[in-house]
Amino acid sequence: MKYSSFEYALYGELTLLLRGPDVGVCLAHLQQQGVPLRFVRVRGAVGYCNISLRDFDVVYRTCRSRRVRFRIVARHGLPFWRKRLWRRKSFAFGAVLFVCIIYAMSSMVWQINITGPKDEEGVAEIQDAAKTVGLYVGQAKSRLPDPATLQQQILSHAPDFVWVGVQTTGSVTQIQALPKVEGIKKENLKPHDIVASIPAVIRQISASRGRVVVKENQYVHPGQVLISGNLSGGAKNVPAAGQVLAEVWYTSKVTVPLKVKQEGLTGASVKRDYLCVGPFKLRVWGFAEPHFAATYERDERTEWKIGSFVLPVQWQNTRMYEVTQATENKSVQVAKQTALRLAKEDVETKTGGESRILGQSVLHPQVAHGTLYETVLTRVEQDIGVAAPTSAP
């Protein structure tokens, strides 16, 4: 009777070391009894052979009857593996649990990337729409509908977009969205006036439609009619249109510190390695805690793939650098120039960039506690006209 390699692995195999003057006779007698022997080697009174665990009783009786001593040198096969694993139950349980965790992590969505929207509001709209239909970080991929249905569901909850594409690779979902193109704004054809939006002094006014009712160098207040849609001579009212450039004053209160703290790297660093499973990180190397007053961290993460499938298990290297702080003293003259620049940026923010700086004046400069305080008056030229309902003649 012979055993296959699979049967040896399934039922177990023993490697025996035999000693005695009748080793050769004992092995020959075992073969006569039909016991399969493998890798038989005999050198005088010493012999080696491999037997199946199922034939151990026959080998034991034969060796005793022939006064041949034997010793088990090695054990192979599933029964011995099972016994070793049972001795290390915690290790076996951990290995099985690790495989289960990897499988569970790979069947969930752990990252959602959104491309296409031009601003944060568009990204937030797509995120809310995806969350409404059930696509969010931590969701099981098996609970999501097919991509075509998912795209239509997201698009139905995002009215500002004309097309949405969804592609899931591994545990990463990519959403591409195409926003709607804003149409040309329709011109207001109803009769109306052009009035002042803010107090200013008129510098230049030109009307393409309507009647100019103010003069250059005239001070106007908010709501005052600049170009009227009421034409003289009893003519029909028209929608007034034109450009009104006026001088406007803006006041900005600016604070500039004379001492500025700057940070720099000393070169000292500490390295740490993490095993990343989904959103969880397990530190496996670099347990020393740095005694740095301040640190700067730089991360480098792998992107292991099997084909196009991104594995949920990655490796991350983190290096923590020591940071030193230095103080830079700024002169009052440089601080004043910085204050003028900050005031200019403040005015450009208020006017939306559609203005021209005419001049700047510094009011009430003061240096106290290492800080420069200034009130800057900025003169700008901008269009102050806005549409308003036509007033009664």
PDB file of C-alpha atoms in Angstrom, residues 113-225:
ATOM      1  CA  ASN A 113     -12.451  62.265  -3.611  1.00  0.00           C
ATOM      2  CA  ILE A 114     -14.519  64.944  -5.340  1.00  0.00           C
ATOM      3  CA  THR A 115     -13.292  66.740  -8.463  1.00  0.00           C
ATOM      4  CA  GLY A 116     -15.033  69.231 -10.721  1.00  0.00           C
ATOM      5  CA  PRO A 117     -16.673  71.839  -8.439  1.00  0.00           C
ATOM      6  CA  LYS A 118     -15.045  75.260  -8.653  1.00  0.00           C
ATOM      7  CA  ASP A 119     -15.568  76.266  -5.028  1.00  0.00           C
ATOM      8  CA  GLU A 120     -16.082  74.799  -1.569  1.00  0.00           C
ATOM      9  CA  GLU A 121     -19.846  75.299  -1.802  1.00  0.00           C
ATOM     10  CA  GLY A 122     -19.996  72.976  -4.807  1.00  0.00           C
ATOM     11  CA  VAL A 123     -17.891  70.354  -3.014  1.00  0.00           C
ATOM     12  CA  ALA A 124     -20.160  70.601   0.040  1.00  0.00           C
ATOM     13  CA  GLU A 125     -23.237  70.199  -2.176  1.00  0.00           C
ATOM     14  CA  ILE A 126     -21.862  67.008  -3.749  1.00  0.00           C
ATOM     15  CA  GLN A 127     -20.850  65.677  -0.309  1.00  0.00           C
ATOM     16  CA  ASP A 128     -24.333  66.295   1.092  1.00  0.00           C
ATOM     17  CA  ALA A 129     -25.962  64.712  -1.956  1.00  0.00           C
ATOM     18  CA  ALA A 130     -23.706  61.634  -1.712  1.00  0.00           C
ATOM     19  CA  LYS A 131     -24.401  61.286   2.013  1.00  0.00           C
ATOM     20  CA  THR A 132     -28.136  61.587   1.393  1.00  0.00           C
ATOM     21  CA  VAL A 133     -28.117  58.624  -1.005  1.00  0.00           C
ATOM     22  CA  GLY A 134     -25.917  56.556   1.344  1.00  0.00           C
ATOM     23  CA  LEU A 135     -22.400  57.147  -0.003  1.00  0.00           C
ATOM     24  CA  TYR A 136     -20.148  58.164   2.889  1.00  0.00           C
ATOM     25  CA  VAL A 137     -16.912  57.080   4.562  1.00  0.00           C
ATOM     26  CA  GLY A 138     -17.488  53.790   6.379  1.00  0.00           C
ATOM     27  CA  GLN A 139     -20.333  52.594   4.149  1.00  0.00           C
ATOM     28  CA  ALA A 140     -20.220  48.977   2.941  1.00  0.00           C
ATOM     29  CA  LYS A 141     -19.781  48.710  -0.823  1.00  0.00           C
ATOM     30  CA  SER A 142     -22.328  45.892  -0.967  1.00  0.00           C
ATOM     31  CA  ARG A 143     -25.044  48.284   0.245  1.00  0.00           C
ATOM     32  CA  LEU A 144     -24.450  50.759  -2.583  1.00  0.00           C
ATOM     33  CA  PRO A 145     -26.440  50.514  -5.827  1.00  0.00           C
ATOM     34  CA  ASP A 146     -24.762  50.112  -9.191  1.00  0.00           C
ATOM     35  CA  PRO A 147     -22.722  53.140 -10.384  1.00  0.00           C
ATOM     36  CA  ALA A 148     -25.306  54.274 -12.955  1.00  0.00           C
ATOM     37  CA  THR A 149     -28.104  54.356 -10.366  1.00  0.00           C
ATOM     38  CA  LEU A 150     -25.838  56.002  -7.794  1.00  0.00           C
ATOM     39  CA  GLN A 151     -24.904  58.740 -10.287  1.00  0.00           C
ATOM     40  CA  GLN A 152     -28.542  59.520 -11.003  1.00  0.00           C
ATOM     41  CA  GLN A 153     -29.411  59.620  -7.297  1.00  0.00           C
ATOM     42  CA  ILE A 154     -26.561  62.040  -6.499  1.00  0.00           C
ATOM     43  CA  LEU A 155     -27.458  64.222  -9.485  1.00  0.00           C
ATOM     44  CA  SER A 156     -31.093  64.436  -8.353  1.00  0.00           C
ATOM     45  CA  HIS A 157     -29.937  65.936  -5.033  1.00  0.00           C
ATOM     46  CA  ALA A 158     -27.412  68.332  -6.638  1.00  0.00           C
ATOM     47  CA  PRO A 159     -29.419  70.777  -8.798  1.00  0.00           C
ATOM     48  CA  ASP A 160     -26.367  72.946  -9.580  1.00  0.00           C
ATOM     49  CA  PHE A 161     -24.673  70.170 -11.592  1.00  0.00           C
ATOM     50  CA  VAL A 162     -25.482  68.696 -15.004  1.00  0.00           C
ATOM     51  CA  TRP A 163     -23.474  65.462 -14.758  1.00  0.00           C
ATOM     52  CA  VAL A 164     -22.015  63.278 -12.004  1.00  0.00           C
ATOM     53  CA  GLY A 165     -19.721  60.280 -12.441  1.00  0.00           C
ATOM     54  CA  VAL A 166     -18.905  57.747  -9.715  1.00  0.00           C
ATOM     55  CA  GLN A 167     -16.058  55.215  -9.800  1.00  0.00           C
ATOM     56  CA  THR A 168     -14.983  53.004  -6.895  1.00  0.00           C
ATOM     57  CA  THR A 169     -11.496  51.495  -6.905  1.00  0.00           C
ATOM     58  CA  GLY A 170     -10.740  49.375  -3.862  1.00  0.00           C
ATOM     59  CA  SER A 171     -11.776  51.392  -0.830  1.00  0.00           C
ATOM     60  CA  VAL A 172     -11.520  54.775  -2.635  1.00  0.00           C
ATOM     61  CA  THR A 173     -14.498  56.357  -4.413  1.00  0.00           C
ATOM     62  CA  GLN A 174     -13.916  59.051  -7.025  1.00  0.00           C
ATOM     63  CA  ILE A 175     -16.771  61.472  -7.763  1.00  0.00           C
ATOM     64  CA  GLN A 176     -16.497  63.706 -10.827  1.00  0.00           C
ATOM     65  CA  ALA A 177     -19.068  66.473 -11.142  1.00  0.00           C
ATOM     66  CA  LEU A 178     -19.731  68.957 -13.934  1.00  0.00           C
ATOM     67  CA  PRO A 179     -21.346  72.205 -12.704  1.00  0.00           C
ATOM     68  CA  LYS A 180     -23.944  74.074 -14.701  1.00  0.00           C
ATOM     69  CA  VAL A 181     -22.756  76.987 -16.809  1.00  0.00           C
ATOM     70  CA  GLU A 182     -24.368  80.206 -15.706  1.00  0.00           C
ATOM     71  CA  GLY A 183     -26.370  81.788 -18.453  1.00  0.00           C
ATOM     72  CA  ILE A 184     -26.143  85.385 -19.539  1.00  0.00           C
ATOM     73  CA  LYS A 185     -27.970  87.593 -17.094  1.00  0.00           C
ATOM     74  CA  LYS A 186     -31.023  89.140 -18.584  1.00  0.00           C
ATOM     75  CA  GLU A 187     -30.995  92.897 -18.758  1.00  0.00           C
ATOM     76  CA  ASN A 188     -33.541  94.627 -16.567  1.00  0.00           C
ATOM     77  CA  LEU A 189     -35.923  96.164 -19.106  1.00  0.00           C
ATOM     78  CA  LYS A 190     -38.290  97.679 -16.569  1.00  0.00           C
ATOM     79  CA  PRO A 191     -38.026 101.472 -16.117  1.00  0.00           C
ATOM     80  CA  HIS A 192     -35.678 102.290 -13.248  1.00  0.00           C
ATOM     81  CA  ASP A 193     -33.183 104.850 -11.986  1.00  0.00           C
ATOM     82  CA  ILE A 194     -29.484 104.651 -11.181  1.00  0.00           C
ATOM     83  CA  VAL A 195     -28.902 105.741  -7.572  1.00  0.00           C
ATOM     84  CA  ALA A 196     -25.863 106.075  -5.331  1.00  0.00           C
ATOM     85  CA  SER A 197     -25.020 103.020  -3.217  1.00  0.00           C
ATOM     86  CA  ILE A 198     -22.634 104.788  -0.806  1.00  0.00           C
ATOM     87  CA  PRO A 199     -21.734 108.410   0.060  1.00  0.00           C
ATOM     88  CA  ALA A 200     -19.190 109.803  -2.409  1.00  0.00           C
ATOM     89  CA  VAL A 201     -18.091 112.728  -4.568  1.00  0.00           C
ATOM     90  CA  ILE A 202     -18.855 112.441  -8.274  1.00  0.00           C
ATOM     91  CA  ARG A 203     -15.767 112.443 -10.496  1.00  0.00           C
ATOM     92  CA  GLN A 204     -17.178 111.344 -13.843  1.00  0.00           C
ATOM     93  CA  ILE A 205     -20.661 110.357 -14.983  1.00  0.00           C
ATOM     94  CA  SER A 206     -21.858 109.134 -18.358  1.00  0.00           C
ATOM     95  CA  ALA A 207     -25.348 107.888 -19.239  1.00  0.00           C
ATOM     96  CA  SER A 208     -26.031 105.543 -22.134  1.00  0.00           C
ATOM     97  CA  ARG A 209     -29.747 105.705 -21.409  1.00  0.00           C
ATOM     98  CA  GLY A 210     -31.639 108.085 -19.177  1.00  0.00           C
ATOM     99  CA  ARG A 211     -31.103 111.625 -17.895  1.00  0.00           C
ATOM    100  CA  VAL A 212     -28.139 112.724 -15.735  1.00  0.00           C
ATOM    101  CA  VAL A 213     -29.335 114.684 -12.686  1.00  0.00           C
ATOM    102  CA  VAL A 214     -26.050 115.321 -10.815  1.00  0.00           C
ATOM    103  CA  LYS A 215     -22.836 117.147 -11.643  1.00  0.00           C
ATOM    104  CA  GLU A 216     -19.150 116.405 -11.285  1.00  0.00           C
ATOM    105  CA  ASN A 217     -17.546 117.204  -7.881  1.00  0.00           C
ATOM    106  CA  GLN A 218     -21.007 116.988  -6.285  1.00  0.00           C
ATOM    107  CA  TYR A 219     -21.397 115.129  -2.989  1.00  0.00           C
ATOM    108  CA  VAL A 220     -24.118 112.467  -3.074  1.00  0.00           C
ATOM    109  CA  HIS A 221     -25.624 110.332  -0.349  1.00  0.00           C
ATOM    110  CA  PRO A 222     -26.912 106.738  -0.525  1.00  0.00           C
ATOM    111  CA  GLY A 223     -30.173 106.444  -2.456  1.00  0.00           C
ATOM    112  CA  GLN A 224     -29.804 109.758  -4.298  1.00  0.00           C
ATOM    113  CA  VAL A 225     -30.779 109.563  -7.983  1.00  0.00           C
TER     114      VAL A 225
END
